[in-house]
PDB file of C-alpha atoms in Angstrom:
ATOM      1  CA  UNK A  22      -0.008  -0.043  -0.022  1.00  0.00           C
ATOM      2  CA  UNK A  23       1.093   3.524  -0.583  1.00  0.00           C
ATOM      3  CA  UNK A  24       1.403   6.360   1.803  1.00  0.00           C
ATOM      4  CA  UNK A  25      -0.926   8.358  -0.564  1.00  0.00           C
ATOM      5  CA  UNK A  26      -4.291   8.837   1.055  1.00  0.00           C
ATOM      6  CA  UNK A  27      -7.649  10.450   0.448  1.00  0.00           C
ATOM      7  CA  UNK A  28      -9.527  12.072   3.242  1.00  0.00           C
ATOM      8  CA  UNK A  29     -13.175  13.213   2.922  1.00  0.00           C
ATOM      9  CA  UNK A  30     -15.549  15.135   5.249  1.00  0.00           C
ATOM     10  CA  UNK A  31     -19.149  15.963   4.849  1.00  0.00           C
ATOM     11  CA  UNK A  32     -20.026  19.403   5.953  1.00  0.00           C
ATOM     12  CA  UNK A  33     -23.012  20.691   7.941  1.00  0.00           C
ATOM     13  CA  UNK A  34     -24.426  23.209   5.555  1.00  0.00           C
ATOM     14  CA  UNK A  35     -26.142  25.234   8.373  1.00  0.00           C
ATOM     15  CA  UNK A  36     -23.230  25.536  10.701  1.00  0.00           C
ATOM     16  CA  UNK A  37     -20.060  25.544   8.385  1.00  0.00           C
ATOM     17  CA  UNK A  38     -19.767  29.287   8.536  1.00  0.00           C
ATOM     18  CA  UNK A  39     -18.749  29.057  12.197  1.00  0.00           C
ATOM     19  CA  UNK A  40     -15.175  28.891  13.196  1.00  0.00           C
ATOM     20  CA  UNK A  41     -15.128  25.168  13.441  1.00  0.00           C
ATOM     21  CA  UNK A  42     -16.950  23.122  10.802  1.00  0.00           C
ATOM     22  CA  UNK A  43     -19.042  20.131  12.086  1.00  0.00           C
ATOM     23  CA  UNK A  44     -17.562  17.038  10.706  1.00  0.00           C
ATOM     24  CA  UNK A  45     -20.340  14.618  10.073  1.00  0.00           C
ATOM     25  CA  UNK A  46     -18.232  11.866   8.565  1.00  0.00           C
ATOM     26  CA  UNK A  47     -14.478  11.432   8.228  1.00  0.00           C
ATOM     27  CA  UNK A  48     -13.513   8.631   5.821  1.00  0.00           C
ATOM     28  CA  UNK A  49      -9.857   7.764   5.490  1.00  0.00           C
ATOM     29  CA  UNK A  50      -8.953   5.569   2.664  1.00  0.00           C
ATOM     30  CA  UNK A  51      -5.690   3.779   2.223  1.00  0.00           C
ATOM     31  CA  UNK A  52      -5.342   3.178  -1.561  1.00  0.00           C
ATOM     32  CA  UNK A  53      -2.867   1.818  -4.045  1.00  0.00           C
ATOM     33  CA  UNK A  54      -0.018   3.878  -5.422  1.00  0.00           C
ATOM     34  CA  UNK A  55      -1.235   6.433  -7.969  1.00  0.00           C
ATOM     35  CA  UNK A  56      -4.554   6.900  -6.132  1.00  0.00           C
ATOM     36  CA  UNK A  57      -7.872   7.994  -7.549  1.00  0.00           C
ATOM     37  CA  UNK A  58      -7.705  11.791  -7.394  1.00  0.00           C
ATOM     38  CA  UNK A  59      -4.089  11.963  -8.568  1.00  0.00           C
ATOM     39  CA  UNK A  60      -4.825   9.693 -11.529  1.00  0.00           C
ATOM     40  CA  UNK A  61      -7.831  11.666 -12.372  1.00  0.00           C
ATOM     41  CA  UNK A  62      -5.820  14.911 -12.501  1.00  0.00           C
ATOM     42  CA  UNK A  63      -2.938  13.343 -14.552  1.00  0.00           C
ATOM     43  CA  UNK A  64      -4.863  11.411 -17.077  1.00  0.00           C
ATOM     44  CA  UNK A  65      -4.520  12.154 -20.733  1.00  0.00           C
ATOM     45  CA  UNK A  66      -7.757  14.272 -21.101  1.00  0.00           C
ATOM     46  CA  UNK A  67      -7.812  17.797 -22.208  1.00  0.00           C
ATOM     47  CA  UNK A  68      -9.338  19.895 -19.485  1.00  0.00           C
ATOM     48  CA  UNK A  69      -7.880  23.183 -20.589  1.00  0.00           C
ATOM     49  CA  UNK A  70     -11.228  24.702 -21.489  1.00  0.00           C
ATOM     50  CA  UNK A  71     -12.396  24.264 -17.834  1.00  0.00           C
ATOM     51  CA  UNK A  72      -9.180  24.989 -16.115  1.00  0.00           C
ATOM     52  CA  UNK A  73      -7.841  28.274 -14.678  1.00  0.00           C
ATOM     53  CA  UNK A  74      -4.090  28.565 -14.251  1.00  0.00           C
ATOM     54  CA  UNK A  75      -3.425  30.493 -10.950  1.00  0.00           C
ATOM     55  CA  UNK A  76       0.216  30.190  -9.971  1.00  0.00           C
ATOM     56  CA  UNK A  77      -0.230  32.416  -6.890  1.00  0.00           C
ATOM     57  CA  UNK A  78       1.717  31.937  -3.539  1.00  0.00           C
ATOM     58  CA  UNK A  79       0.604  32.892  -0.076  1.00  0.00           C
ATOM     59  CA  UNK A  80       2.919  32.566   2.984  1.00  0.00           C
ATOM     60  CA  UNK A  81       2.481  32.526   6.781  1.00  0.00           C
ATOM     61  CA  UNK A  82       4.545  31.219   9.628  1.00  0.00           C
ATOM     62  CA  UNK A  83       3.652  27.672   8.836  1.00  0.00           C
ATOM     63  CA  UNK A  84       4.995  27.744   5.287  1.00  0.00           C
ATOM     64  CA  UNK A  85       4.256  28.665   1.732  1.00  0.00           C
ATOM     65  CA  UNK A  86       1.249  27.438  -0.294  1.00  0.00           C
ATOM     66  CA  UNK A  87       0.990  27.930  -4.027  1.00  0.00           C
ATOM     67  CA  UNK A  88      -2.349  27.471  -5.732  1.00  0.00           C
ATOM     68  CA  UNK A  89      -1.526  26.043  -9.112  1.00  0.00           C
ATOM     69  CA  UNK A  90      -4.880  25.350 -10.882  1.00  0.00           C
ATOM     70  CA  UNK A  91      -8.553  25.429 -10.436  1.00  0.00           C
ATOM     71  CA  UNK A  92     -11.015  23.355 -12.457  1.00  0.00           C
ATOM     72  CA  UNK A  93     -14.751  24.094 -12.574  1.00  0.00           C
ATOM     73  CA  UNK A  94     -17.172  21.187 -12.849  1.00  0.00           C
ATOM     74  CA  UNK A  95     -20.866  20.666 -12.365  1.00  0.00           C
ATOM     75  CA  UNK A  96     -21.443  21.375  -8.717  1.00  0.00           C
ATOM     76  CA  UNK A  97     -17.731  20.642  -8.117  1.00  0.00           C
ATOM     77  CA  UNK A  98     -14.446  22.513  -7.881  1.00  0.00           C
ATOM     78  CA  UNK A  99     -11.036  20.922  -8.066  1.00  0.00           C
ATOM     79  CA  UNK A 100      -7.892  22.464  -6.685  1.00  0.00           C
ATOM     80  CA  UNK A 101      -4.257  21.590  -7.249  1.00  0.00           C
ATOM     81  CA  UNK A 102      -1.693  23.265  -4.878  1.00  0.00           C
ATOM     82  CA  UNK A 103       1.890  22.871  -3.532  1.00  0.00           C
ATOM     83  CA  UNK A 104       2.587  23.182   0.213  1.00  0.00           C
ATOM     84  CA  UNK A 105       6.196  23.858   1.408  1.00  0.00           C
ATOM     85  CA  UNK A 106       6.227  23.711   5.229  1.00  0.00           C
ATOM     86  CA  UNK A 107       8.304  26.460   6.914  1.00  0.00           C
ATOM     87  CA  UNK A 108      11.701  25.475   8.585  1.00  0.00           C
ATOM     88  CA  UNK A 109      10.255  25.729  12.177  1.00  0.00           C
ATOM     89  CA  UNK A 110       7.088  23.612  11.302  1.00  0.00           C
ATOM     90  CA  UNK A 111       7.651  19.839  11.206  1.00  0.00           C
ATOM     91  CA  UNK A 112       4.367  17.873  10.887  1.00  0.00           C
ATOM     92  CA  UNK A 113       4.622  14.429  12.393  1.00  0.00           C
ATOM     93  CA  UNK A 114       2.194  12.929   9.909  1.00  0.00           C
ATOM     94  CA  UNK A 115       0.866  13.537   6.374  1.00  0.00           C
ATOM     95  CA  UNK A 116      -0.820  16.909   6.005  1.00  0.00           C
ATOM     96  CA  UNK A 117      -4.384  17.216   4.474  1.00  0.00           C
ATOM     97  CA  UNK A 118      -6.004  20.487   3.772  1.00  0.00           C
ATOM     98  CA  UNK A 119      -9.802  21.283   3.762  1.00  0.00           C
ATOM     99  CA  UNK A 120     -10.143  24.562   2.007  1.00  0.00           C
ATOM    100  CA  UNK A 121     -13.154  26.835   2.157  1.00  0.00           C
ATOM    101  CA  UNK A 122     -14.485  28.217  -1.158  1.00  0.00           C
ATOM    102  CA  UNK A 123     -16.818  31.135  -1.574  1.00  0.00           C
ATOM    103  CA  UNK A 124     -18.420  31.447  -5.038  1.00  0.00           C
ATOM    104  CA  UNK A 125     -19.583  34.931  -5.852  1.00  0.00           C
ATOM    105  CA  UNK A 126     -19.562  35.537  -2.121  1.00  0.00           C
ATOM    106  CA  UNK A 127     -21.688  32.542  -1.150  1.00  0.00           C
ATOM    107  CA  UNK A 128     -20.761  29.116   0.443  1.00  0.00           C
ATOM    108  CA  UNK A 129     -22.298  26.198  -1.493  1.00  0.00           C
ATOM    109  CA  UNK A 130     -20.051  23.421  -0.129  1.00  0.00           C
ATOM    110  CA  UNK A 131     -21.356  20.015   0.983  1.00  0.00           C
ATOM    111  CA  UNK A 132     -18.262  17.741   0.842  1.00  0.00           C
ATOM    112  CA  UNK A 133     -14.572  18.386   0.974  1.00  0.00           C
ATOM    113  CA  UNK A 134     -12.185  15.660  -0.134  1.00  0.00           C
ATOM    114  CA  UNK A 135      -8.540  15.948  -0.195  1.00  0.00           C
ATOM    115  CA  UNK A 136      -5.335  14.098  -1.069  1.00  0.00           C
ATOM    116  CA  UNK A 137      -1.706  14.912  -0.123  1.00  0.00           C
ATOM    117  CA  UNK A 138       1.342  13.400  -1.930  1.00  0.00           C
ATOM    118  CA  UNK A 139       4.746  14.027  -0.379  1.00  0.00           C
ATOM    119  CA  UNK A 140       7.117  14.882  -3.206  1.00  0.00           C
ATOM    120  CA  UNK A 141       9.935  15.298  -0.656  1.00  0.00           C
ATOM    121  CA  UNK A 142      10.604  16.036   2.902  1.00  0.00           C
ATOM    122  CA  UNK A 143       9.728  19.704   2.235  1.00  0.00           C
ATOM    123  CA  UNK A 144       7.209  19.660  -0.563  1.00  0.00           C
ATOM    124  CA  UNK A 145       3.615  18.384  -0.708  1.00  0.00           C
ATOM    125  CA  UNK A 146       1.302  18.275  -3.726  1.00  0.00           C
ATOM    126  CA  UNK A 147      -2.205  18.977  -2.485  1.00  0.00           C
ATOM    127  CA  UNK A 148      -5.343  17.904  -4.364  1.00  0.00           C
ATOM    128  CA  UNK A 149      -8.858  18.832  -3.362  1.00  0.00           C
ATOM    129  CA  UNK A 150     -12.346  18.009  -4.714  1.00  0.00           C
ATOM    130  CA  UNK A 151     -15.012  20.195  -3.223  1.00  0.00           C
ATOM    131  CA  UNK A 152     -18.582  19.164  -4.016  1.00  0.00           C
ATOM    132  CA  UNK A 153     -21.278  21.698  -3.910  1.00  0.00           C
ATOM    133  CA  UNK A 154     -25.048  22.169  -4.139  1.00  0.00           C
ATOM    134  CA  UNK A 155     -27.155  24.773  -6.109  1.00  0.00           C
ATOM    135  CA  UNK A 156     -24.033  25.998  -7.807  1.00  0.00           C
ATOM    136  CA  UNK A 157     -24.633  29.468  -9.425  1.00  0.00           C
ATOM    137  CA  UNK A 158     -25.330  29.567 -13.166  1.00  0.00           C
ATOM    138  CA  UNK A 159     -23.186  32.649 -13.863  1.00  0.00           C
ATOM    139  CA  UNK A 160     -20.674  32.214 -16.658  1.00  0.00           C
ATOM    140  CA  UNK A 161     -18.036  34.258 -14.777  1.00  0.00           C
ATOM    141  CA  UNK A 162     -17.244  33.205 -11.240  1.00  0.00           C
ATOM    142  CA  UNK A 163     -15.429  35.095  -8.476  1.00  0.00           C
ATOM    143  CA  UNK A 164     -13.834  32.553  -6.146  1.00  0.00           C
ATOM    144  CA  UNK A 165     -12.309  33.189  -2.663  1.00  0.00           C
ATOM    145  CA  UNK A 166     -10.334  30.120  -1.684  1.00  0.00           C
ATOM    146  CA  UNK A 167      -9.107  29.842   1.876  1.00  0.00           C
ATOM    147  CA  UNK A 168      -6.844  27.112   3.195  1.00  0.00           C
ATOM    148  CA  UNK A 169      -7.993  27.425   6.821  1.00  0.00           C
ATOM    149  CA  UNK A 170      -8.566  23.880   8.069  1.00  0.00           C
ATOM    150  CA  UNK A 171      -6.340  20.867   8.148  1.00  0.00           C
ATOM    151  CA  UNK A 172      -5.608  17.698  10.095  1.00  0.00           C
ATOM    152  CA  UNK A 173      -2.800  19.200  12.094  1.00  0.00           C
ATOM    153  CA  UNK A 174      -3.226  20.277  15.786  1.00  0.00           C
ATOM    154  CA  UNK A 175      -1.371  23.420  15.077  1.00  0.00           C
ATOM    155  CA  UNK A 176      -4.017  25.944  14.313  1.00  0.00           C
ATOM    156  CA  UNK A 177      -3.834  28.103  11.170  1.00  0.00           C
ATOM    157  CA  UNK A 178      -3.903  31.600  12.516  1.00  0.00           C
ATOM    158  CA  UNK A 179      -3.398  33.314   9.199  1.00  0.00           C
ATOM    159  CA  UNK A 180      -5.144  31.239   6.455  1.00  0.00           C
ATOM    160  CA  UNK A 181      -3.666  30.937   2.957  1.00  0.00           C
ATOM    161  CA  UNK A 182      -6.091  32.987   0.892  1.00  0.00           C
ATOM    162  CA  UNK A 183      -6.492  33.340  -2.916  1.00  0.00           C
ATOM    163  CA  UNK A 184      -8.946  35.311  -5.091  1.00  0.00           C
ATOM    164  CA  UNK A 185      -9.556  33.705  -8.536  1.00  0.00           C
ATOM    165  CA  UNK A 186     -11.696  34.729 -11.459  1.00  0.00           C
ATOM    166  CA  UNK A 187     -12.818  31.573 -13.303  1.00  0.00           C
ATOM    167  CA  UNK A 188     -15.242  30.825 -16.133  1.00  0.00           C
ATOM    168  CA  UNK A 189     -17.754  27.956 -16.539  1.00  0.00           C
ATOM    169  CA  UNK A 190     -18.967  29.201 -19.949  1.00  0.00           C
ATOM    170  CA  UNK A 191     -17.416  26.285 -21.838  1.00  0.00           C
ATOM    171  CA  UNK A 192     -18.506  23.840 -19.257  1.00  0.00           C
ATOM    172  CA  UNK A 193     -22.158  24.956 -19.620  1.00  0.00           C
ATOM    173  CA  UNK A 194     -21.974  24.515 -23.313  1.00  0.00           C
ATOM    174  CA  UNK A 195     -20.541  21.045 -23.065  1.00  0.00           C
ATOM    175  CA  UNK A 196     -22.829  19.805 -20.168  1.00  0.00           C
ATOM    176  CA  UNK A 197     -25.321  17.093 -21.006  1.00  0.00           C
ATOM    177  CA  UNK A 198     -28.498  16.801 -18.938  1.00  0.00           C
ATOM    178  CA  UNK A 199     -30.740  13.807 -18.816  1.00  0.00           C
ATOM    179  CA  UNK A 200     -33.976  14.774 -17.051  1.00  0.00           C
ATOM    180  CA  UNK A 201     -35.591  11.749 -15.441  1.00  0.00           C
ATOM    181  CA  UNK A 202     -38.177  12.536 -12.532  1.00  0.00           C
ATOM    182  CA  UNK A 203     -38.815   8.813 -11.932  1.00  0.00           C
ATOM    183  CA  UNK A 204     -39.657   7.153  -8.591  1.00  0.00           C
ATOM    184  CA  UNK A 205     -37.959   3.997  -7.415  1.00  0.00           C
ATOM    185  CA  UNK A 206     -37.960   1.940  -4.103  1.00  0.00           C
ATOM    186  CA  UNK A 207     -35.041   2.244  -1.868  1.00  0.00           C
ATOM    187  CA  UNK A 208     -33.750  -1.014  -0.105  1.00  0.00           C
ATOM    188  CA  UNK A 209     -35.875  -0.150   2.901  1.00  0.00           C
ATOM    189  CA  UNK A 210     -38.892   0.376   0.624  1.00  0.00           C
ATOM    190  CA  UNK A 211     -38.715   4.137   0.944  1.00  0.00           C
ATOM    191  CA  UNK A 212     -39.698   5.922  -2.242  1.00  0.00           C
ATOM    192  CA  UNK A 213     -36.893   7.901  -3.933  1.00  0.00           C
ATOM    193  CA  UNK A 214     -37.209  10.208  -6.879  1.00  0.00           C
ATOM    194  CA  UNK A 215     -34.377  10.201  -9.407  1.00  0.00           C
ATOM    195  CA  UNK A 216     -34.338  13.791 -10.673  1.00  0.00           C
ATOM    196  CA  UNK A 217     -31.667  13.935 -13.384  1.00  0.00           C
ATOM    197  CA  UNK A 218     -28.301  12.916 -14.604  1.00  0.00           C
ATOM    198  CA  UNK A 219     -25.732  15.679 -15.358  1.00  0.00           C
ATOM    199  CA  UNK A 220     -22.710  14.719 -17.419  1.00  0.00           C
ATOM    200  CA  UNK A 221     -19.589  16.888 -18.219  1.00  0.00           C
ATOM    201  CA  UNK A 222     -16.233  15.987 -19.730  1.00  0.00           C
ATOM    202  CA  UNK A 223     -14.981  15.859 -16.141  1.00  0.00           C
ATOM    203  CA  UNK A 224     -17.631  13.847 -14.323  1.00  0.00           C
ATOM    204  CA  UNK A 225     -21.208  12.434 -14.386  1.00  0.00           C
ATOM    205  CA  UNK A 226     -23.591  12.930 -11.414  1.00  0.00           C
ATOM    206  CA  UNK A 227     -26.917  11.328 -10.566  1.00  0.00           C
ATOM    207  CA  UNK A 228     -29.212  13.584  -8.537  1.00  0.00           C
ATOM    208  CA  UNK A 229     -32.050  12.080  -6.452  1.00  0.00           C
ATOM    209  CA  UNK A 230     -34.206  12.878  -3.405  1.00  0.00           C
ATOM    210  CA  UNK A 231     -36.661  11.479  -0.922  1.00  0.00           C
ATOM    211  CA  UNK A 232     -39.454  13.001   1.256  1.00  0.00           C
ATOM    212  CA  UNK A 233     -37.722  11.625   4.363  1.00  0.00           C
ATOM    213  CA  UNK A 234     -34.066  11.080   5.349  1.00  0.00           C
ATOM    214  CA  UNK A 235     -32.573   8.078   3.795  1.00  0.00           C
ATOM    215  CA  UNK A 236     -31.513   6.249   6.895  1.00  0.00           C
ATOM    216  CA  UNK A 237     -29.670   3.272   5.304  1.00  0.00           C
ATOM    217  CA  UNK A 238     -27.003   3.413   2.678  1.00  0.00           C
ATOM    218  CA  UNK A 239     -28.342   5.652  -0.105  1.00  0.00           C
ATOM    219  CA  UNK A 240     -29.240   3.984  -3.298  1.00  0.00           C
ATOM    220  CA  UNK A 241     -26.571   2.894  -5.652  1.00  0.00           C
ATOM    221  CA  UNK A 242     -26.880   2.829  -9.436  1.00  0.00           C
ATOM    222  CA  UNK A 243     -25.471   1.559 -12.634  1.00  0.00           C
ATOM    223  CA  UNK A 244     -25.661   3.357 -16.094  1.00  0.00           C
ATOM    224  CA  UNK A 245     -25.426   1.190 -19.097  1.00  0.00           C
ATOM    225  CA  UNK A 246     -24.867   2.206 -22.717  1.00  0.00           C
ATOM    226  CA  UNK A 247     -26.554   0.497 -25.721  1.00  0.00           C
ATOM    227  CA  UNK A 248     -23.474  -1.404 -26.423  1.00  0.00           C
ATOM    228  CA  UNK A 249     -23.491  -2.908 -22.974  1.00  0.00           C
ATOM    229  CA  UNK A 250     -20.739  -0.954 -21.287  1.00  0.00           C
ATOM    230  CA  UNK A 251     -21.696   0.042 -17.738  1.00  0.00           C
ATOM    231  CA  UNK A 252     -20.487   2.314 -14.924  1.00  0.00           C
ATOM    232  CA  UNK A 253     -21.293   1.742 -11.229  1.00  0.00           C
ATOM    233  CA  UNK A 254     -22.221   4.844  -9.033  1.00  0.00           C
ATOM    234  CA  UNK A 255     -21.288   3.532  -5.526  1.00  0.00           C
ATOM    235  CA  UNK A 256     -20.395   6.600  -3.496  1.00  0.00           C
ATOM    236  CA  UNK A 257     -23.547   8.654  -2.888  1.00  0.00           C
ATOM    237  CA  UNK A 258     -23.214  11.773  -0.778  1.00  0.00           C
ATOM    238  CA  UNK A 259     -25.748  14.034   1.000  1.00  0.00           C
ATOM    239  CA  UNK A 260     -26.559  17.427  -0.391  1.00  0.00           C
ATOM    240  CA  UNK A 261     -28.325  18.610   2.700  1.00  0.00           C
ATOM    241  CA  UNK A 262     -28.155  17.964   6.476  1.00  0.00           C
ATOM    242  CA  UNK A 263     -31.521  16.279   6.521  1.00  0.00           C
ATOM    243  CA  UNK A 264     -30.292  13.528   4.321  1.00  0.00           C
ATOM    244  CA  UNK A 265     -33.201  13.856   1.822  1.00  0.00           C
ATOM    245  CA  UNK A 266     -31.152  15.186  -1.196  1.00  0.00           C
ATOM    246  CA  UNK A 267     -28.223  13.173  -2.670  1.00  0.00           C
ATOM    247  CA  UNK A 268     -25.827  13.065  -5.471  1.00  0.00           C
ATOM    248  CA  UNK A 269     -23.633  10.179  -6.712  1.00  0.00           C
ATOM    249  CA  UNK A 270     -20.716  10.896  -8.943  1.00  0.00           C
ATOM    250  CA  UNK A 271     -18.230   9.199 -11.238  1.00  0.00           C
ATOM    251  CA  UNK A 272     -15.261  11.208 -12.196  1.00  0.00           C
ATOM    252  CA  UNK A 273     -13.836  11.209 -15.770  1.00  0.00           C
ATOM    253  CA  UNK A 274     -17.062   9.732 -17.176  1.00  0.00           C
ATOM    254  CA  UNK A 275     -18.689  11.824 -20.083  1.00  0.00           C
ATOM    255  CA  UNK A 276     -21.999  10.498 -21.492  1.00  0.00           C
ATOM    256  CA  UNK A 277     -22.041  11.636 -25.076  1.00  0.00           C
ATOM    257  CA  UNK A 278     -24.620   9.212 -26.595  1.00  0.00           C
ATOM    258  CA  UNK A 279     -28.389  10.125 -26.721  1.00  0.00           C
ATOM    259  CA  UNK A 280     -29.789   7.156 -24.769  1.00  0.00           C
ATOM    260  CA  UNK A 281     -28.700   5.159 -21.793  1.00  0.00           C
ATOM    261  CA  UNK A 282     -30.212   2.836 -19.174  1.00  0.00           C
ATOM    262  CA  UNK A 283     -30.191   3.657 -15.442  1.00  0.00           C
ATOM    263  CA  UNK A 284     -30.457   0.649 -13.112  1.00  0.00           C
ATOM    264  CA  UNK A 285     -30.932   0.809  -9.355  1.00  0.00           C
ATOM    265  CA  UNK A 286     -28.604  -1.599  -7.587  1.00  0.00           C
ATOM    266  CA  UNK A 287     -27.575  -2.499  -4.024  1.00  0.00           C
ATOM    267  CA  UNK A 288     -24.026  -2.342  -2.598  1.00  0.00           C
ATOM    268  CA  UNK A 289     -23.300  -5.835  -3.961  1.00  0.00           C
ATOM    269  CA  UNK A 290     -24.263  -4.773  -7.365  1.00  0.00           C
ATOM    270  CA  UNK A 291     -27.508  -6.672  -7.737  1.00  0.00           C
ATOM    271  CA  UNK A 292     -30.415  -5.055  -9.413  1.00  0.00           C
ATOM    272  CA  UNK A 293     -33.186  -4.026  -7.047  1.00  0.00           C
ATOM    273  CA  UNK A 294     -35.492  -1.968  -9.261  1.00  0.00           C
ATOM    274  CA  UNK A 295     -36.748  -1.659 -12.767  1.00  0.00           C
ATOM    275  CA  UNK A 296     -34.320  -0.308 -15.387  1.00  0.00           C
ATOM    276  CA  UNK A 297     -35.094   3.285 -16.477  1.00  0.00           C
ATOM    277  CA  UNK A 298     -34.431   4.493 -20.006  1.00  0.00           C
ATOM    278  CA  UNK A 299     -32.982   7.958 -19.980  1.00  0.00           C
ATOM    279  CA  UNK A 300     -32.601  10.354 -22.886  1.00  0.00           C
ATOM    280  CA  UNK A 301     -30.450  13.417 -23.406  1.00  0.00           C
ATOM    281  CA  UNK A 302     -32.414  16.685 -23.216  1.00  0.00           C
ATOM    282  CA  UNK A 303     -32.842  18.426 -26.506  1.00  0.00           C
TER     283      UNK A 303
END
């Protein structure tokens, strides 16, 4: 196993503006060398149209942090940064950051995932995937990115902060929407409404909701093409603190065909509901 890790936190949408975020879930995954987020960022796909090169550095007593790139996706922002600890700061374990992002002055964050790769004793590459809800439709976005929380006991008295102008104009042009509005039964027989599937060159997300909180593991899905190729959506995440609105995302999947089939499945991959034919919006 590698020392590369991903750490994920779900955020309480009501209380996250307070000094300390309420961490609902912390999931620490040990994964093989060249882990998911790193591979996603480095794969041979052209994301230039959705990427903003930043190259700005901020410093404080704990070290230097350079924000390299920002990528805008559907209800998601990805960050690539480099952290160089100061000479007096010597962390005794791998450092993870959980940045805060304001989009046009508002906080839309619902989940904050991060990965840290030690390039040397004094340099870390930091990747973050920040999932959001009700992302604004504006073509031009003003981002305030603050690296103010991490997994180190030493508090960040002076956050590393960056102001970035980014565009989602090309993303909006390339985004494909499959409106669904179909009801299915959850594994506990609770009724769930599948709202839509949104696909971009960066990721594909299934959005669904229930009238009451989904108390068991949220519904898993599989999307299948006409040729029989399929993709499992096995990592649903809540979009609100009540647990009634959910998303399930697969990175680096772009649905470009007109028709697909969406199949509700359980954690083991077995079909638990009728297949739903989905069609790209005109």
